[in-house]
mmCIF file of C-alpha atoms in Angstrom:
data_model
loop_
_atom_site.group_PDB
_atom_site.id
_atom_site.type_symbol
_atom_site.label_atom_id
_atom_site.label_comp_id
_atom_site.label_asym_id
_atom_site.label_seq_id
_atom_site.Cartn_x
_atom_site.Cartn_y
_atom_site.Cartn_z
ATOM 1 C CA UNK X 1242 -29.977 38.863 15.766
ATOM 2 C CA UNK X 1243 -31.854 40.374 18.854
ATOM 3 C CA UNK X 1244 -29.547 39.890 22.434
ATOM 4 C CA UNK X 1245 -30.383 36.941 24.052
ATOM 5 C CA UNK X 1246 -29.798 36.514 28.119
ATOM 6 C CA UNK X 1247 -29.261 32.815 27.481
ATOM 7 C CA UNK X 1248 -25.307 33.336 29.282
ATOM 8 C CA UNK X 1249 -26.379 34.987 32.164
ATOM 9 C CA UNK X 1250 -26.469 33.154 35.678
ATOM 10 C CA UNK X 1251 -29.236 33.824 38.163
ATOM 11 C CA UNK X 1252 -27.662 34.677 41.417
ATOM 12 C CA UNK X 1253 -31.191 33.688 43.003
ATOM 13 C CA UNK X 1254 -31.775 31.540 45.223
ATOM 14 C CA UNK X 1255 -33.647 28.241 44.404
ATOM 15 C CA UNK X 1256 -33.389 28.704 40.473
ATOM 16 C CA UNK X 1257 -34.849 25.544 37.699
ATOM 17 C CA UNK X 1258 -30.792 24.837 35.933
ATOM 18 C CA UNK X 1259 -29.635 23.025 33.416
ATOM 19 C CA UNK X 1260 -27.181 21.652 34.728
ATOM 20 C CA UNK X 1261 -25.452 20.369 31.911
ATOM 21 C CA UNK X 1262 -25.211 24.119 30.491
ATOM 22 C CA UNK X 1263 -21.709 24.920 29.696
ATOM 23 C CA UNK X 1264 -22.135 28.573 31.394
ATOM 24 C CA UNK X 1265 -21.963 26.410 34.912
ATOM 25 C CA UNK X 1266 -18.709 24.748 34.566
ATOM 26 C CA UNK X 1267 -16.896 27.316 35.650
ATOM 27 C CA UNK X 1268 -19.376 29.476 37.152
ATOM 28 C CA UNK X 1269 -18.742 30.516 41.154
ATOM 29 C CA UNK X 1270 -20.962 28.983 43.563
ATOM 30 C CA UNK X 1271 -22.563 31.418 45.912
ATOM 31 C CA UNK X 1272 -21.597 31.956 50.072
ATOM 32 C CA UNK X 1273 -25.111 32.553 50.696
ATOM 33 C CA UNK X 1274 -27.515 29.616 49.483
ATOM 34 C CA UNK X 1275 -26.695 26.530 47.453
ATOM 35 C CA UNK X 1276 -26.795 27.549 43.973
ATOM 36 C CA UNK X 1277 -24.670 30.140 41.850
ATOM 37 C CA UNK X 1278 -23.432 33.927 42.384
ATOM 38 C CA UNK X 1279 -24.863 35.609 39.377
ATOM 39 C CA UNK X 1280 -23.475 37.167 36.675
ATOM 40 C CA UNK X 1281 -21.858 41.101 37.797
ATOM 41 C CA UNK X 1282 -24.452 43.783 37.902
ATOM 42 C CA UNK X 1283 -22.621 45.846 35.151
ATOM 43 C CA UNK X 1284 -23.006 42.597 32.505
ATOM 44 C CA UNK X 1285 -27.028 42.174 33.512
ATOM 45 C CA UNK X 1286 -27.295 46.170 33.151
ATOM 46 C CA UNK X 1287 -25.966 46.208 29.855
ATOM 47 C CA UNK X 1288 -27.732 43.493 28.687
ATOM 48 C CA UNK X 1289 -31.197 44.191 30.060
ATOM 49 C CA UNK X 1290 -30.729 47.474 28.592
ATOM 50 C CA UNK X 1291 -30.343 46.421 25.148
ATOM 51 C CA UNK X 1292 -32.830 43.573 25.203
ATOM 52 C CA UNK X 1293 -35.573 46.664 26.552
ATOM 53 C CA UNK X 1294 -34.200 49.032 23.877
ATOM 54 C CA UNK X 1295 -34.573 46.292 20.815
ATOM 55 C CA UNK X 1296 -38.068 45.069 22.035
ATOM 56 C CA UNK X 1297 -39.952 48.564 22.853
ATOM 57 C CA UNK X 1298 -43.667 46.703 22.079
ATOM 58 C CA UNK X 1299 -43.171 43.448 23.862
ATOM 59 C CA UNK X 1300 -40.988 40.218 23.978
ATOM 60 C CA UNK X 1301 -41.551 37.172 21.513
ATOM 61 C CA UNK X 1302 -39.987 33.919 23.909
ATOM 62 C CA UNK X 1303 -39.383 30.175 23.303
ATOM 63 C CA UNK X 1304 -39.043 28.799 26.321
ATOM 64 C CA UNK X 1305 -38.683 24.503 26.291
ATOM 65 C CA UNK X 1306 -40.882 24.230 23.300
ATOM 66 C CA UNK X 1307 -43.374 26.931 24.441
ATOM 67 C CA UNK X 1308 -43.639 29.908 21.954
ATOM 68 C CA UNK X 1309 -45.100 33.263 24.552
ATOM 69 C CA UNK X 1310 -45.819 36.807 23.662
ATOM 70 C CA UNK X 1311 -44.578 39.012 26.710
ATOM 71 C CA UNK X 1312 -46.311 42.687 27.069
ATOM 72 C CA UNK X 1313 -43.665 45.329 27.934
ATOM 73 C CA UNK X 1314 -44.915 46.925 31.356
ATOM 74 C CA UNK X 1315 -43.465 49.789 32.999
ATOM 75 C CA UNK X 1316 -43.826 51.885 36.162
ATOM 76 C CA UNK X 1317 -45.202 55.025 36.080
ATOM 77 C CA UNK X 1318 -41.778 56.329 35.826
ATOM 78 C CA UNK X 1319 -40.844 54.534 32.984
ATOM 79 C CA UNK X 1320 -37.580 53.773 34.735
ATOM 80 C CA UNK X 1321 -38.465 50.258 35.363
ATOM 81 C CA UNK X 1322 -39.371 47.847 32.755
ATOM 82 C CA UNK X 1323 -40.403 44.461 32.844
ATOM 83 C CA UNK X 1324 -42.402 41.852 30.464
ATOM 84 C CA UNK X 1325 -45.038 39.345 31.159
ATOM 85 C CA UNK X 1326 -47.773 37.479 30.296
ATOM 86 C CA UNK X 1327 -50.458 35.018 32.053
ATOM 87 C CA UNK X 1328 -49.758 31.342 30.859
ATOM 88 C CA UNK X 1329 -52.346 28.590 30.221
ATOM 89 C CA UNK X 1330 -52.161 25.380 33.098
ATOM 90 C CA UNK X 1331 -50.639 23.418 29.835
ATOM 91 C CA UNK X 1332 -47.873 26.024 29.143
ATOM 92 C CA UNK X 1333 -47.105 25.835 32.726
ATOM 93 C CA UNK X 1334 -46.613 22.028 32.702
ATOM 94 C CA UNK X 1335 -44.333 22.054 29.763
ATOM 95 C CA UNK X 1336 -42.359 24.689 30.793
ATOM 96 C CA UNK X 1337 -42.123 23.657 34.766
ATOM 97 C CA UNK X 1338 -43.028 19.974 34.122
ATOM 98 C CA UNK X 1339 -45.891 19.003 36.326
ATOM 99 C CA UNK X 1340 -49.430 20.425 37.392
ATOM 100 C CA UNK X 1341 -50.781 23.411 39.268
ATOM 101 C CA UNK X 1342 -49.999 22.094 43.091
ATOM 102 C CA UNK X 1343 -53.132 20.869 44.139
ATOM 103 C CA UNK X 1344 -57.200 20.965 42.374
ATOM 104 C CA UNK X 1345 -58.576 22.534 45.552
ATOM 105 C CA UNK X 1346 -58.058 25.870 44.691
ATOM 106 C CA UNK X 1347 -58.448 28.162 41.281
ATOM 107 C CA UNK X 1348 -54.433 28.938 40.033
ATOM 108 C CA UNK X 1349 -52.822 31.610 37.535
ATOM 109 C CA UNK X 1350 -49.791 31.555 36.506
ATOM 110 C CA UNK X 1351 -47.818 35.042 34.970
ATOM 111 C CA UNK X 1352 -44.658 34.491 33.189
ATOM 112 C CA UNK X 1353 -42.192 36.875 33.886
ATOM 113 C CA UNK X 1354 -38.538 38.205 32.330
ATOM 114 C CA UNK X 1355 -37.738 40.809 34.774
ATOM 115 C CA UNK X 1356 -36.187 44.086 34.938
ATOM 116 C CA UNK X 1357 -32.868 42.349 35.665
ATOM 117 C CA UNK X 1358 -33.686 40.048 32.685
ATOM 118 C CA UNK X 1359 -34.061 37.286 35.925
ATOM 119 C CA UNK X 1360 -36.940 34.901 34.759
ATOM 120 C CA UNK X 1361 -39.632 33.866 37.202
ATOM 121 C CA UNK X 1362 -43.372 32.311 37.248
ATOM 122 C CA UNK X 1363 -45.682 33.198 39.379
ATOM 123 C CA UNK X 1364 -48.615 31.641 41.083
ATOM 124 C CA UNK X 1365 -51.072 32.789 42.614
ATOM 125 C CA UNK X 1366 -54.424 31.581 43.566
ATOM 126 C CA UNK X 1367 -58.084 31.866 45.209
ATOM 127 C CA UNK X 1368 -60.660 29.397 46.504
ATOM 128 C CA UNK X 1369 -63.488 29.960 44.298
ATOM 129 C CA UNK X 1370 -64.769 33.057 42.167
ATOM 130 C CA UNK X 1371 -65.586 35.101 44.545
ATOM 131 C CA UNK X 1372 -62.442 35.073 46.413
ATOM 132 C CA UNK X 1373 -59.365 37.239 45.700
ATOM 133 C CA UNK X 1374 -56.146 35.688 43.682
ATOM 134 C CA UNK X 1375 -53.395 35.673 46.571
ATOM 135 C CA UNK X 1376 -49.800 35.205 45.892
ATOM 136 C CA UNK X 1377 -48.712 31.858 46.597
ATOM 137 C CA UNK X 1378 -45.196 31.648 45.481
ATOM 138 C CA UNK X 1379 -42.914 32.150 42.443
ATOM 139 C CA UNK X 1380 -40.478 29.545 40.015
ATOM 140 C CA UNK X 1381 -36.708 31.158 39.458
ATOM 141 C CA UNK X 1382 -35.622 29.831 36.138
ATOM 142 C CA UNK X 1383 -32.350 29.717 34.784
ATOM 143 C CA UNK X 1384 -31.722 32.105 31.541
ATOM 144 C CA UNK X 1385 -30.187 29.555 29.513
ATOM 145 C CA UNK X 1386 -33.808 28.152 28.834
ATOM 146 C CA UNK X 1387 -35.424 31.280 27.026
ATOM 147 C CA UNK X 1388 -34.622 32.218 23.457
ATOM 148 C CA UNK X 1389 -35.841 35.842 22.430
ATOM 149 C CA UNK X 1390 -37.141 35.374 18.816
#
Protein backbone atom coordinates (compact mmCIF):
# COMPACT_ATOMS: atom_id res chain seq x y z
CA UNK A 1 0.00 0.00 0.00
CA UNK A 2 1.50 3.38 -1.28
CA UNK A 3 1.69 6.26 1.89
CA UNK A 4 -1.19 8.20 1.98
CA UNK A 5 -1.14 11.99 3.62
CA UNK A 6 -4.77 11.43 4.58
CA UNK A 7 -3.51 12.11 8.72
CA UNK A 8 -1.78 15.08 8.13
CA UNK A 9 -3.27 18.59 9.22
CA UNK A 10 -2.78 21.67 7.08
CA UNK A 11 -1.41 24.36 9.25
CA UNK A 12 -2.75 26.85 6.44
CA UNK A 13 -4.75 29.26 6.78
CA UNK A 14 -8.35 29.13 5.34
CA UNK A 15 -8.22 25.24 4.53
CA UNK A 16 -11.80 23.11 2.97
CA UNK A 17 -12.07 20.39 6.52
CA UNK A 18 -13.92 17.76 7.30
CA UNK A 19 -14.79 18.46 10.19
CA UNK A 20 -16.06 15.36 11.36
CA UNK A 21 -12.47 13.74 10.62
CA UNK A 22 -11.24 12.02 13.64
CA UNK A 23 -7.55 13.58 13.05
CA UNK A 24 -9.33 17.04 14.44
CA UNK A 25 -10.52 15.95 17.73
CA UNK A 26 -7.63 16.39 19.31
CA UNK A 27 -5.73 18.37 16.96
CA UNK A 28 -4.24 22.01 18.39
CA UNK A 29 -5.85 24.99 17.12
CA UNK A 30 -3.46 27.54 15.77
CA UNK A 31 -2.41 31.27 17.63
CA UNK A 32 -2.27 32.75 14.34
CA UNK A 33 -5.63 32.36 12.22
CA UNK A 34 -8.74 30.35 13.01
CA UNK A 35 -8.07 26.97 11.89
CA UNK A 36 -5.41 24.24 12.96
CA UNK A 37 -1.45 24.23 13.65
CA UNK A 38 -0.28 21.61 11.27
CA UNK A 39 1.21 18.57 11.67
CA UNK A 40 5.42 19.02 12.84
CA UNK A 41 7.70 19.66 9.95
CA UNK A 42 9.74 16.42 10.68
CA UNK A 43 6.24 14.14 10.19
CA UNK A 44 5.33 16.18 6.67
CA UNK A 45 9.20 15.69 5.67
CA UNK A 46 9.12 12.16 6.11
CA UNK A 47 6.08 11.64 4.58
CA UNK A 48 6.39 13.82 1.50
CA UNK A 49 9.56 12.11 1.04
CA UNK A 50 8.26 8.75 0.73
CA UNK A 51 5.10 9.59 -1.16
CA UNK A 52 7.87 11.44 -3.95
CA UNK A 53 10.15 8.38 -3.69
CA UNK A 54 7.12 5.67 -4.36
CA UNK A 55 5.52 7.82 -7.19
CA UNK A 56 8.76 8.91 -9.36
CA UNK A 57 6.32 9.23 -12.80
CA UNK A 58 3.35 10.99 -11.35
CA UNK A 59 0.49 10.70 -8.70
CA UNK A 60 -2.82 8.63 -9.35
CA UNK A 61 -5.57 10.71 -6.73
CA UNK A 62 -9.23 10.16 -5.69
CA UNK A 63 -10.25 13.06 -4.39
CA UNK A 64 -14.44 13.16 -3.35
CA UNK A 65 -15.30 10.86 -6.14
CA UNK A 66 -12.90 12.46 -8.68
CA UNK A 67 -10.24 9.98 -10.04
CA UNK A 68 -6.90 12.69 -11.34
CA UNK A 69 -3.60 11.83 -12.83
CA UNK A 70 -0.96 14.33 -11.25
CA UNK A 71 2.44 14.93 -13.42
CA UNK A 72 5.50 14.94 -11.12
CA UNK A 73 7.21 18.48 -11.73
CA UNK A 74 10.40 19.54 -10.40
CA UNK A 75 12.70 22.58 -10.31
CA UNK A 76 15.59 22.69 -12.16
CA UNK A 77 17.34 21.49 -9.17
CA UNK A 78 15.45 18.60 -8.68
CA UNK A 79 15.34 19.48 -5.01
CA UNK A 80 11.80 20.50 -5.12
CA UNK A 81 9.06 18.35 -6.24
CA UNK A 82 5.58 18.88 -6.64
CA UNK A 83 2.50 17.24 -8.71
CA UNK A 84 -0.29 18.72 -10.65
CA UNK A 85 -2.61 18.70 -13.16
CA UNK A 86 -5.26 21.22 -14.89
CA UNK A 87 -8.89 20.08 -13.91
CA UNK A 88 -12.04 20.28 -16.09
CA UNK A 89 -14.90 23.17 -14.67
CA UNK A 90 -16.92 19.73 -13.71
CA UNK A 91 -14.01 18.21 -11.66
CA UNK A 92 -13.75 21.48 -10.01
CA UNK A 93 -17.44 21.53 -8.92
CA UNK A 94 -17.35 18.10 -7.48
CA UNK A 95 -14.37 18.44 -5.77
CA UNK A 96 -14.99 22.27 -4.39
CA UNK A 97 -18.81 22.07 -4.81
CA UNK A 98 -19.97 24.99 -6.84
CA UNK A 99 -18.99 26.86 -10.19
CA UNK A 100 -16.07 28.87 -11.50
CA UNK A 101 -16.90 32.42 -9.59
CA UNK A 102 -18.47 34.31 -12.12
CA UNK A 103 -19.13 33.65 -16.46
CA UNK A 104 -17.49 36.99 -17.24
CA UNK A 105 -14.21 35.85 -17.51
CA UNK A 106 -12.32 32.55 -19.10
CA UNK A 107 -11.09 30.26 -15.71
CA UNK A 108 -8.45 27.30 -15.23
CA UNK A 109 -8.16 25.52 -12.58
CA UNK A 110 -4.58 23.35 -11.65
CA UNK A 111 -4.83 20.84 -8.98
CA UNK A 112 -2.06 20.75 -6.85
CA UNK A 113 -0.36 18.23 -3.96
CA UNK A 114 2.55 20.24 -3.02
CA UNK A 115 6.02 19.83 -2.04
CA UNK A 116 4.85 19.76 1.60
CA UNK A 117 2.19 17.22 0.46
CA UNK A 118 -0.28 20.58 1.35
CA UNK A 119 -3.16 20.33 -1.29
CA UNK A 120 -4.34 23.44 -3.09
CA UNK A 121 -6.41 24.53 -6.39
CA UNK A 122 -5.68 27.14 -8.21
CA UNK A 123 -7.48 29.63 -10.34
CA UNK A 124 -6.57 31.68 -12.49
CA UNK A 125 -8.16 33.53 -15.26
CA UNK A 126 -8.26 36.05 -18.39
CA UNK A 127 -10.94 38.09 -20.13
CA UNK A 128 -11.00 36.67 -23.46
CA UNK A 129 -8.34 34.78 -25.72
CA UNK A 130 -6.22 37.18 -26.25
CA UNK A 131 -5.62 38.17 -22.78
CA UNK A 132 -3.10 36.57 -20.38
CA UNK A 133 -4.35 33.87 -17.55
CA UNK A 134 -3.70 35.95 -14.20
CA UNK A 135 -3.70 34.38 -10.86
CA UNK A 136 -6.77 34.96 -9.10
CA UNK A 137 -6.57 32.98 -5.98
CA UNK A 138 -6.02 29.43 -4.64
CA UNK A 139 -8.46 26.59 -2.49
CA UNK A 140 -6.38 25.00 0.71
CA UNK A 141 -7.83 21.58 1.14
CA UNK A 142 -7.59 19.43 3.95
CA UNK A 143 -5.45 16.02 3.35
CA UNK A 144 -7.93 13.80 4.73
CA UNK A 145 -9.90 14.16 1.34
CA UNK A 146 -7.22 12.67 -1.17
CA UNK A 147 -6.51 8.97 -1.44
CA UNK A 148 -3.21 8.10 -3.45
CA UNK A 149 -4.20 4.98 -5.51
Amino acid sequence: MKTQIKDLISGRKDVIIDETNAKYDNANKSTSHNGFAGTNKEERTEIARRVIEENPDGLNIEIKGVLLSLNRISSESGKTVWFESEITEDEYKRILGYDYPSTQSQWSATFLVNNDMTVEIQLAKRKNDNSTWKYNRNFNIGEEFVTIL
